[in-house]
XYZ file of C-alpha atoms in Angstrom:
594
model
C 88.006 82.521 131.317
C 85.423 80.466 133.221
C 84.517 77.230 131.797
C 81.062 76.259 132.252
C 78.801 73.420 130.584
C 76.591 75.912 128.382
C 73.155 75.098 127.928
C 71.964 74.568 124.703
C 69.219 76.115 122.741
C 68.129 77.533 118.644
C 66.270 81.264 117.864
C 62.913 80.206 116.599
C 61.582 82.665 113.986
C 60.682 86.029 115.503
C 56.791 86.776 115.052
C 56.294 89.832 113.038
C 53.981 90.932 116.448
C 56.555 90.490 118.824
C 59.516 92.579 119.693
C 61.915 89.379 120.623
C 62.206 86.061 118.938
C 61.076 83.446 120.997
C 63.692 80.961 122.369
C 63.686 77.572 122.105
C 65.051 75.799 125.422
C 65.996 72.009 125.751
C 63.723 69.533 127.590
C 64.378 70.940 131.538
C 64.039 74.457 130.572
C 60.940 73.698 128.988
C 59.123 72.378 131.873
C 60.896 75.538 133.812
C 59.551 78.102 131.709
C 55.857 76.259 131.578
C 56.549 76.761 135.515
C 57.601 80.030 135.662
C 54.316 80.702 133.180
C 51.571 79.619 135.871
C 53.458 81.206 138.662
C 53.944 84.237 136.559
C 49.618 83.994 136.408
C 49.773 84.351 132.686
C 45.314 85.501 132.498
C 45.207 86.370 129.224
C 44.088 83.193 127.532
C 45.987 82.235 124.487
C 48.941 84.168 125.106
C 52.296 83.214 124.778
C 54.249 82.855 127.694
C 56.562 85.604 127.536
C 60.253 84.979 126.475
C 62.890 84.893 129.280
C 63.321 88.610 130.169
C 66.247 91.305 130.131
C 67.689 92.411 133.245
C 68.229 96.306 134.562
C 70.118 96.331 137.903
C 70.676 99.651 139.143
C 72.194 100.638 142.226
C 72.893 103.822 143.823
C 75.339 105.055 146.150
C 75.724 106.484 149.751
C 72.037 107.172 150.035
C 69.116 106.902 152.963
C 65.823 105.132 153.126
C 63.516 108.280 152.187
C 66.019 109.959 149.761
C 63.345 109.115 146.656
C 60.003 110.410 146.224
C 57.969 106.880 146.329
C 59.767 106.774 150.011
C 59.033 109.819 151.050
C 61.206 112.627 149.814
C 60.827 115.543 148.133
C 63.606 115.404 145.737
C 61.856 114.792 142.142
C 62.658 111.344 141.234
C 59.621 110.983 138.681
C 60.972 108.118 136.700
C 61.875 105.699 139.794
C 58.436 106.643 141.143
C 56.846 105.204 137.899
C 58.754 102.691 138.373
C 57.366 102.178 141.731
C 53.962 103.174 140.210
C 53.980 99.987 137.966
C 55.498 97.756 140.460
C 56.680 96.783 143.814
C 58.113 98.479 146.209
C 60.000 96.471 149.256
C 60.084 98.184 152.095
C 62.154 95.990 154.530
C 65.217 95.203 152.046
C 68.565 95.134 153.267
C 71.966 95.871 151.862
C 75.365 95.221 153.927
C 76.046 98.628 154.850
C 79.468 99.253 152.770
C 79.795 100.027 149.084
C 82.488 96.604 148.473
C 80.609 94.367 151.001
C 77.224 94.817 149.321
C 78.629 94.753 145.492
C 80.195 91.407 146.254
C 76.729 90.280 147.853
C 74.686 91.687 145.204
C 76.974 90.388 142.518
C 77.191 86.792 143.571
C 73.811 85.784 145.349
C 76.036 85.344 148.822
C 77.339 87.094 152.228
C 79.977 89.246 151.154
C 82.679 87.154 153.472
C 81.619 84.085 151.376
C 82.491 86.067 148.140
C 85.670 87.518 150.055
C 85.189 90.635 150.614
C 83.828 90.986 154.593
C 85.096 94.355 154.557
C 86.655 96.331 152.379
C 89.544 95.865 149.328
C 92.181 95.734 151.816
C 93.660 91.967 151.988
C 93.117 91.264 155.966
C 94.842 87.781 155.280
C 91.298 85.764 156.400
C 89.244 84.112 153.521
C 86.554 86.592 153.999
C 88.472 89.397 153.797
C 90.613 89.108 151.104
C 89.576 92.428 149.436
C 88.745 90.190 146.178
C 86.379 88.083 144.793
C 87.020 84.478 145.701
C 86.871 81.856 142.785
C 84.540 80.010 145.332
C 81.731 82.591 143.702
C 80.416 83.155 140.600
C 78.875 86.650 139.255
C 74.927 87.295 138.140
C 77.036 87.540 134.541
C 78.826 84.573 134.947
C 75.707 82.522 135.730
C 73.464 84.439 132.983
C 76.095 84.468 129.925
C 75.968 80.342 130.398
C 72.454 80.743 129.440
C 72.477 82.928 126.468
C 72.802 86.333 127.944
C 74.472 89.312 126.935
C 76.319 91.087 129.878
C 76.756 94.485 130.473
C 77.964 96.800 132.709
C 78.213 100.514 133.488
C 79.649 102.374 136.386
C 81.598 101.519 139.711
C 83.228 97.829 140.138
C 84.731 98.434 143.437
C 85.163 94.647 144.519
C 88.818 94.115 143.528
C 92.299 95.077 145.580
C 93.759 94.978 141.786
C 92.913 98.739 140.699
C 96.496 99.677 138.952
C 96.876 100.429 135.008
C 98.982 97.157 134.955
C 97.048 95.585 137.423
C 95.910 91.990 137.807
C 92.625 91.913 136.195
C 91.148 88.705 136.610
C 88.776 90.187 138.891
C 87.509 93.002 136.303
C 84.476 92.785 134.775
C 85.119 91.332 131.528
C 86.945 88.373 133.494
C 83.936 87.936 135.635
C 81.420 87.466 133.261
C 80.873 90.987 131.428
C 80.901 91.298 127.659
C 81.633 95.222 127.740
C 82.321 97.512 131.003
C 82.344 101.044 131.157
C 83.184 102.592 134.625
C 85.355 103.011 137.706
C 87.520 100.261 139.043
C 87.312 101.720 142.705
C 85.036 103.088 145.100
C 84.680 107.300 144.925
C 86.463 109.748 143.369
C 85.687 113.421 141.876
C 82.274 112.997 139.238
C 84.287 115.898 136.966
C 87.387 113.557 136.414
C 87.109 109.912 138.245
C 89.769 107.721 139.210
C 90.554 104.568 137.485
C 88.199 105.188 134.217
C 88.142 102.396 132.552
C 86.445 100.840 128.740
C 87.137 97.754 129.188
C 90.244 96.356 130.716
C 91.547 99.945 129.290
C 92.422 103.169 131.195
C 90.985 106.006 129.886
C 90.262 110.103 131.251
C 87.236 112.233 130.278
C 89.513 114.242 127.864
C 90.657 111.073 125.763
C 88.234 108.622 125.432
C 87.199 107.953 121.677
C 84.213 106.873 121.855
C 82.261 109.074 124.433
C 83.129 112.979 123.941
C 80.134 114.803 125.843
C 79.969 118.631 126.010
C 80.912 118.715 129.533
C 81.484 115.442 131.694
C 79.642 114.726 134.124
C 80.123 110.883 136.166
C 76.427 110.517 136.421
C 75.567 111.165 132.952
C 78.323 109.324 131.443
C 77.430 105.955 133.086
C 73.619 106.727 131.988
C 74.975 107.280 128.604
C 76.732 104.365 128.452
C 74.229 101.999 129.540
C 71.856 103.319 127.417
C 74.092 103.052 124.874
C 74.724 99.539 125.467
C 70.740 98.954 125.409
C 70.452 100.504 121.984
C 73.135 98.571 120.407
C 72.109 95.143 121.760
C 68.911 96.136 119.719
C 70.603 96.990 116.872
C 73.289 93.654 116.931
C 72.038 90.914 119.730
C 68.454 91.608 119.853
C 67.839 87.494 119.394
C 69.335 87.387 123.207
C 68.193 88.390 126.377
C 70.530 90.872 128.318
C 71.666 91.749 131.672
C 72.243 94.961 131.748
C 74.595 96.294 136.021
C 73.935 99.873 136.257
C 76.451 101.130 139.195
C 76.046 104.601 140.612
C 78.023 106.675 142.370
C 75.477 109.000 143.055
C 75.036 110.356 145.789
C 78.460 109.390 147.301
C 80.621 112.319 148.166
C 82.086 114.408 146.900
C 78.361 116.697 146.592
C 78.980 117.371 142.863
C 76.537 118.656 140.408
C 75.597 120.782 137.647
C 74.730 124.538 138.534
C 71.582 123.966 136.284
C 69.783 121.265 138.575
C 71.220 122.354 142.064
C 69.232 125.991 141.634
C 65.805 123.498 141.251
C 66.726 123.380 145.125
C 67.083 126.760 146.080
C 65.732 127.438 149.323
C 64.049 123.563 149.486
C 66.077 123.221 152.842
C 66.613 126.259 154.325
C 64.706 125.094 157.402
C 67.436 122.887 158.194
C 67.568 119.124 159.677
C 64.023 118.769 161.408
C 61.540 120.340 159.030
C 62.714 118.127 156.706
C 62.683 115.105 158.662
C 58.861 115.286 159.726
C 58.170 116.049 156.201
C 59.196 112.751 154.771
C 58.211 110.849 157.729
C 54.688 111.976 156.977
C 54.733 111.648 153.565
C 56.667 107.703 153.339
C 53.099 106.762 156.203
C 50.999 108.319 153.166
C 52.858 106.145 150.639
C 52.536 102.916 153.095
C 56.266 102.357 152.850
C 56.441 103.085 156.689
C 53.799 102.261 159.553
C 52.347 105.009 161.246
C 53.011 103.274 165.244
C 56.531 103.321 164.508
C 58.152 106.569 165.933
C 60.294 108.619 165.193
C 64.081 108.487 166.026
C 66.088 111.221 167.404
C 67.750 114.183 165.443
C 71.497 113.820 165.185
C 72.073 117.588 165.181
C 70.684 120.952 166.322
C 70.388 123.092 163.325
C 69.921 126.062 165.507
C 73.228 126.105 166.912
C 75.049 124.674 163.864
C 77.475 127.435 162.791
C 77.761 126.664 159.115
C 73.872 126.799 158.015
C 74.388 128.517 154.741
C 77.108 125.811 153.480
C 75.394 123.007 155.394
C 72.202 123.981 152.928
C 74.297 124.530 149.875
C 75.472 120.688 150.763
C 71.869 119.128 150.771
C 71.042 121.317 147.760
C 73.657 119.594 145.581
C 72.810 116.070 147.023
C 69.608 116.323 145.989
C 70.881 117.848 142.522
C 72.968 114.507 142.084
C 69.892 112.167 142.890
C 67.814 113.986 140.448
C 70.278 114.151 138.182
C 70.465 110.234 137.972
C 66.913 109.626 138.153
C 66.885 111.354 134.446
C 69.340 109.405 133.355
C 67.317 106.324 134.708
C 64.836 107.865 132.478
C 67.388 107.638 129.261
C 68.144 103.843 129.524
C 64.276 103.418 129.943
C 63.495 105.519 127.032
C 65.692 102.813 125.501
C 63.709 100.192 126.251
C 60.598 101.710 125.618
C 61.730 102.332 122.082
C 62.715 98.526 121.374
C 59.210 97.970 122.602
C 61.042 95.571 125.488
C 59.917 97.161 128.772
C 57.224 94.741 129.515
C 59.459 91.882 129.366
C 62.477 93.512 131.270
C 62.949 93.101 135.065
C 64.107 96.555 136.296
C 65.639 96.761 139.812
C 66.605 99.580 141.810
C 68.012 99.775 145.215
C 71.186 101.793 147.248
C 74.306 100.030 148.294
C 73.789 101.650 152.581
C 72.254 103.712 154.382
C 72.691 107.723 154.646
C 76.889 108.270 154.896
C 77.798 110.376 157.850
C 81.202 110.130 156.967
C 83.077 113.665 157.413
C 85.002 113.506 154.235
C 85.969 116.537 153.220
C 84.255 118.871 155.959
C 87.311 120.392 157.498
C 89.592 122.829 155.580
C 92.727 121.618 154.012
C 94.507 125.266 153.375
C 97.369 123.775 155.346
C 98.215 121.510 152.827
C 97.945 123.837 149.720
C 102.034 124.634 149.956
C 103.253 120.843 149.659
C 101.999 120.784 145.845
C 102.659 122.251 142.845
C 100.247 121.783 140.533
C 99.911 121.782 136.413
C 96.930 120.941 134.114
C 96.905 117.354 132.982
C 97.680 116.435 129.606
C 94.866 114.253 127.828
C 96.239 110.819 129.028
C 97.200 111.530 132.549
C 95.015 109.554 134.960
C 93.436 111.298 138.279
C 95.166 109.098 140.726
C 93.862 110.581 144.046
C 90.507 109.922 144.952
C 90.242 111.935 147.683
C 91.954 115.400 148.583
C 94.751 116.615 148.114
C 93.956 116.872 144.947
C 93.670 118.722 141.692
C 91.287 119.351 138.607
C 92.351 118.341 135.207
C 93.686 122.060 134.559
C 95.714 122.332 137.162
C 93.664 123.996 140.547
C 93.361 123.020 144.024
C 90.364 121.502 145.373
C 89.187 122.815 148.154
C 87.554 121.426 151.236
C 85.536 122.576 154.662
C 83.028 125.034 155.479
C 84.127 127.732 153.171
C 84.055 125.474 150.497
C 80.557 125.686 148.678
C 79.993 122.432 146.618
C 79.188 121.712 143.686
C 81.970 122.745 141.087
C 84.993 120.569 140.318
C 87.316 122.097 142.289
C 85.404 121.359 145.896
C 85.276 118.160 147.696
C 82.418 118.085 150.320
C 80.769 115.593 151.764
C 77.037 116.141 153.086
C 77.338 115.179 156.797
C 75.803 113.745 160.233
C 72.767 116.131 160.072
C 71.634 115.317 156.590
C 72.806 111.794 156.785
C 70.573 111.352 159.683
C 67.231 113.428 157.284
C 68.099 110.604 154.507
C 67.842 107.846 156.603
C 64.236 108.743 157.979
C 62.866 107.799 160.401
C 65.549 105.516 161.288
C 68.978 105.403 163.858
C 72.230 105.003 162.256
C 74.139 104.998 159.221
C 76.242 103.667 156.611
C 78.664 101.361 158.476
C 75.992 100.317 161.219
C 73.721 97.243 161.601
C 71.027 99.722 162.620
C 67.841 100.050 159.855
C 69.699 103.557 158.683
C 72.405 101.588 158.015
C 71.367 98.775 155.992
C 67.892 99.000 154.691
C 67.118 100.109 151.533
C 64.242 100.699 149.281
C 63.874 98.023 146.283
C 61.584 98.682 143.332
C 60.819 95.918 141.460
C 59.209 96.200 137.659
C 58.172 93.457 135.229
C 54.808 94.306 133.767
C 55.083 90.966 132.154
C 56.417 88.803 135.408
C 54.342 90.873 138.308
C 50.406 90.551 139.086
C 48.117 93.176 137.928
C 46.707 93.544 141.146
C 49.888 93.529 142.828
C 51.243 96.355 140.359
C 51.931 99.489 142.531
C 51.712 98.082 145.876
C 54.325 96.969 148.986
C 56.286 94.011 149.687
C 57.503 93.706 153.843
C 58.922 90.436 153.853
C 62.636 90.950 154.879
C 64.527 90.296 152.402
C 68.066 90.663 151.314
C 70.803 90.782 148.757
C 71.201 87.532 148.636
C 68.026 86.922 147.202
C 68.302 88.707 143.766
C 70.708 86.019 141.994
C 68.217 83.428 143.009
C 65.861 85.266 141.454
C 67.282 85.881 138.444
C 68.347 82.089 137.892
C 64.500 81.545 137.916
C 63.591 84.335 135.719
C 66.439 83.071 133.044
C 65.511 79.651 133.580
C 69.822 79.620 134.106
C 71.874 76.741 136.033
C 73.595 77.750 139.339
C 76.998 75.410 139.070
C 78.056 74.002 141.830
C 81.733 73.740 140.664
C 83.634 75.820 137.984
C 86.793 73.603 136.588
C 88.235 72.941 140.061
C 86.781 75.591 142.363
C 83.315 74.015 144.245
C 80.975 76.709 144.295
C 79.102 77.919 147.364
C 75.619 77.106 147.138
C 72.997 80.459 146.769
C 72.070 81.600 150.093
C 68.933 83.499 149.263
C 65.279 82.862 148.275
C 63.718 84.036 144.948
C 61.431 86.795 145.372
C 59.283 85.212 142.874
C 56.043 84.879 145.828
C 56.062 88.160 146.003
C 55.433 89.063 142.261
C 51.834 87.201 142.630
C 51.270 88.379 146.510
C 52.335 84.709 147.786
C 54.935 84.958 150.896
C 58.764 84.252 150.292
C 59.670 81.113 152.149
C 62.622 82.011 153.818
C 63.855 79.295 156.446
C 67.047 80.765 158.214
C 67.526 84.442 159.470
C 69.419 87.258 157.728
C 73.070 88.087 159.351
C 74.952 90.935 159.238
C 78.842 91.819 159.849
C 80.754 94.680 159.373
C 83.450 96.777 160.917
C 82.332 94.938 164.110
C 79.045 96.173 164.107
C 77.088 93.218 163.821
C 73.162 91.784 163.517
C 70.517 89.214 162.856
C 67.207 89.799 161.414
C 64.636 86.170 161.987
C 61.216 87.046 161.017
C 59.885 90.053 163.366
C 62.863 90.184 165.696
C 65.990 91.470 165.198
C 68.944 91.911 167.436
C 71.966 94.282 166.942
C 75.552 95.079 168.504
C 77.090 98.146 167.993
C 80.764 98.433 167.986
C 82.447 100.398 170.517
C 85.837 100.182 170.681
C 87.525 98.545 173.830
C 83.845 97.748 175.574
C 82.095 94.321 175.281
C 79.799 93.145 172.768
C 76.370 94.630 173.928
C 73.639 93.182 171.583
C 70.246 94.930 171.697
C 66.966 93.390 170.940
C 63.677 94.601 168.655
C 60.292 93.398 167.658
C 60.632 95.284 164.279
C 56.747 94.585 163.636
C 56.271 96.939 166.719
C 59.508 99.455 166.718
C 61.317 99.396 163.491
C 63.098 102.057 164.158
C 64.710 100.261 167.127
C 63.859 102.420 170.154
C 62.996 100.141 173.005
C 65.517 97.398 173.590
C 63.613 94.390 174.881
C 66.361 92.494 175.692
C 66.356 92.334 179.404
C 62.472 91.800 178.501
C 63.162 88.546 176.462
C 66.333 86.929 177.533
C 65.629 83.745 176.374
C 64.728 85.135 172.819
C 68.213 87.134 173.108
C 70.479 83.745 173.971
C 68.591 81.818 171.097
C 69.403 84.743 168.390
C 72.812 85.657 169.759
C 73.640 81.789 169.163
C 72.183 81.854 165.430
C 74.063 84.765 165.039
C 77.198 83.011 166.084
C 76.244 79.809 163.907
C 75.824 82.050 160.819
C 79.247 84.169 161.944
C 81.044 80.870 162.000
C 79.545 79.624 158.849
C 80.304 82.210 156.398
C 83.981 83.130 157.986
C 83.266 86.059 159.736
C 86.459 86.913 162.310
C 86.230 89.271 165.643
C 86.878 92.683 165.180
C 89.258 94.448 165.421
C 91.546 91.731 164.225
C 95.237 91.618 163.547
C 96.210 91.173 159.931
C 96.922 87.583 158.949
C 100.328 86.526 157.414
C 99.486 86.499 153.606
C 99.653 83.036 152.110
């Protein structure tokens, strides 16, 4: 375990009025919290400044810019848009692009090379690309639990290369900070039967886990379940602590799994194909002010009227929509929870996606050719799901099938959605998951704290850039917590981001060096309106584009030959920032392992 110097503080006696006991801090966090009072604008005269607050993170999976209602789509997402409603909505947030690059960055409050993990959980032989959270880090838990916290966690870890039964789990959750963990070790995996299920440090399968026996499993509603579960207990046993509460996602990452009963709310929603769509929620996120009208509208990746596979391209965007609704009611659940321990006021709920819109083909060409080279029988209760992709088989024993007469949905298909709704998600943008483009790594951020935010900020927009980076800052302030700079021998990187504190009262963020990006070679920098970007293409030179994203966010008309000056001056902040946090040229050679 971690050793850290714990700050010290006594439960005062809980006011018969108020749902939490109010903490007494030492001398420093005294002053902090008087701080964080005024620049919370506490108006009500005589109140009490509110007690530090609980913590909901929850991040989704594989999903586009417009891909909830309150940024323009039509799937129902009712309880993130009252979310929204009550709170902030960020409209130029960005993620890293990848699922294990953006969890380390999320996690630790720095670029995902810092934390070790510049690209996936693959060890590269580099520092920043171990596959592995570096001991030069510490987690959001980590930090938190040394000031009083509770920890918990539901749903997919993905930031260790240790995934095995008997694997080295330092880098788990409940070594990094976590006080219970319920979820997937790795990345993706079927949402019937998922891969390295874990409670705890523990292996477990749907079939024998003691302690959560639904009527029929479903991924989605079991990490719900459990972190609402987690909520109500922490009531019922810790409720003299604040808690931080990781809610992980895998929705909407492929496979496009759901139940029957919510992918028929869909029937016929997209039978228009691609384009229809697109214009749809391009008018609809101007409406909601989470896009600006002079910003146009980027290209359609594919011609619907000359796809040949309408009718299963349809049935794919039906279920992917299924699977986002689906976990915006279980969103619901864990708020019920709150709203029942009378703590919603005084709990900071964050949502936000991991990338953009995946146009990754997974699972879109027929695998019949493989059928013969298995024989397969039904699981017994303990047998682990050790394939996370096809081939592969369902718990009783049948093939899952893949391509374009595979309909998805049921356990026994593994589709992904595609290039043509990939490119609807990520509306109105270019590019995808992978890419330093806006489709690839913006995402929408809703903010909620009744008790930290404004009242006349309360449903409106935030368009600072802003970042990853930025949320463990944040939550240091809002715990009044101590960011070490060394943990027994390791020195700890310092936080790279900026609380997003301004913005809770309207005030701007104060953000004094520019945003960089890396990943799979595709690379960017974001300083104030400009951005520029470099798409990877393999065996041609680095070509780096430049925007004025107040103009064309949706990157459209490269300025570069326009500004060349501007160009040489970001291309060389880019490289100072590349340099800094250990980025390497790509492709690169694996290093000898040390």
């Amino acid at each position: 375990m971690l050793q850290f110097t714990r700050v010290t503080m006594a439960d005062n006696a809980c006011s018969t009025s108020s749902p939490w006991p109010h903490l007494l801090f030492n001398v420093s966090l005294s002053i902090s919290a008087a701080l964080l009072s005024i620049l919370l604008g506490q108006t009500v005269q005589g109140a009490e400044p509110p007690s530090r607050p609980n913590i909901v993170l929850i991040m989704a999976d594989d999903m586009g810019y417009s891909d909830i209602g309150c940024y323009g789509s039509e799937i129902q997402t009712p309880v993130l848009d009252g979310l929204a409603e009550g709170g902030l909505r960020f409209t130029q947030f960005y993620n890293t692009s990848r699922c294990c690059p953006t969890r380390a960055s999320l996690l630790t409050g720095l670029y995902s090379h810092q934390a070790g993990i510049g690209l996936m959980t693959g060890d590269r032989g580099y520092e920043a690309y171990r596959g592995d959270l570096n001991r030069k880090c510490v987690t959001i838990a980590e930090v938190l639990g040394t000031s009083g916290y509770r920890n918990y966690m539901s749903g997919k870890w993905h930031v260790t290369r240790h995934t095995g039964p008997r694997a080295d789990k330092s880098n788990w959750p409940l070594q990094r900070g976590f006080d219970r963990f319920y979820g997937t070790i790795t990345g993706a995996g079927s949402f019937y039967d998922p891969a390295t299920l874990c409670r705890g440090n523990t292996y477990i399968t749907p079939v024998n886990d003691p302690e959560y026996q639904p009527e029929d499993f479903y991924y989605t509603d079991a990490i719900s379940d459990n972190a609402a579960r987690y909520v109500n207990e922490h009531f019922q046993n810790q409720a003299d602590k604040p808690f931080f509460l990781y809610v992980a996602y895998t929705s909407a990452h492929w496979p496009m799994h759901a139940p029957e009963s919510d992918v028929k709310k869909y029937d016929g929603a997209y039978d228009a194909g691609y384009a229809p769509m697109r214009q749809a929620r391009y008018r609809k996120a101007i409406e909601q002010g989470v896009l600006d009208a002079k910003w146009k509208m980027s290209p359609g990746a594919v011609d619907w009227q000359t796809f040949p596979h309408q009718d299963w391209d349809i049935r794919c965007m039906e279920v992917y929509a299924a699977m986002v609704d689906r976990m915006d009611q279980g969103i619901g659940r864990i708020i019920d929870e709150l709203k029942t321990a009378n703590a919603l006021d005084n709990t900071i709920v964050i949502y936000l996606q991991d990338n953009g819109g995946c146009a990754e083909g997974y699972g879109r060409a027929n695998n019949d050719h493989k059928r013969d080279q298995f024989n397969y029988k039904p699981f017994g209760p303990n047998d682990l799901q050790t394939k996370i992709w096809p081939p592969m088989q369902t718990r009783d024993g049948r093939w899952v099938r893949t391509g374009p007469k595979t309909m998805p949905g049921a356990e026994d298909t593994f589709v992904a959605y595609g290039v043509g709704w990939a490119n609807a998600s990520n509306t109105p943008f270019r590019g995808y998951k992978h890419d330093g483009y806006e489709g690839g790594i913006s995402t929408p951020l809703i903010v909620h704290w009744p008790a930290g935010l404004a009242t006349e900020h309360r449903g409106t927009t935030v368009d600072a850039p802003s970042h990853l980076i930025d949320l463990l800052p944040t939550f240091v302030e809002a715990a009044g917590a101590k960011y070490p700079q060394r943990v027994g021998e390791h020195q700890i990187h310092p936080m790279e981001g900026v609380s997003l504190f301004p913005t809770f009262t309207g005030k701007p963020l104060n953000r004094t060096h520019p945003i960089g990006f890396e990943h799979h070679g595709n690379l960017a920098l974001r300083d104030g309106r400009w951005k520029i970007v470099s798409a990877y293409r393999r065996d041609q030179p680095t070509r780096w584009e430049l925007f004025d994203m107040q103009e064309d966010r949706t990157e459209l008309q490269d300025l570069a030959a326009k500004h060349p000056e501007r160009l040489q001056k970001m291309i060389g902040q880019w490289q100072a920032w590349a340099d800094r946090v250990g980025v390497q040229p790509w492709p690169f050679k694996n290093k000898p392992r040390k």
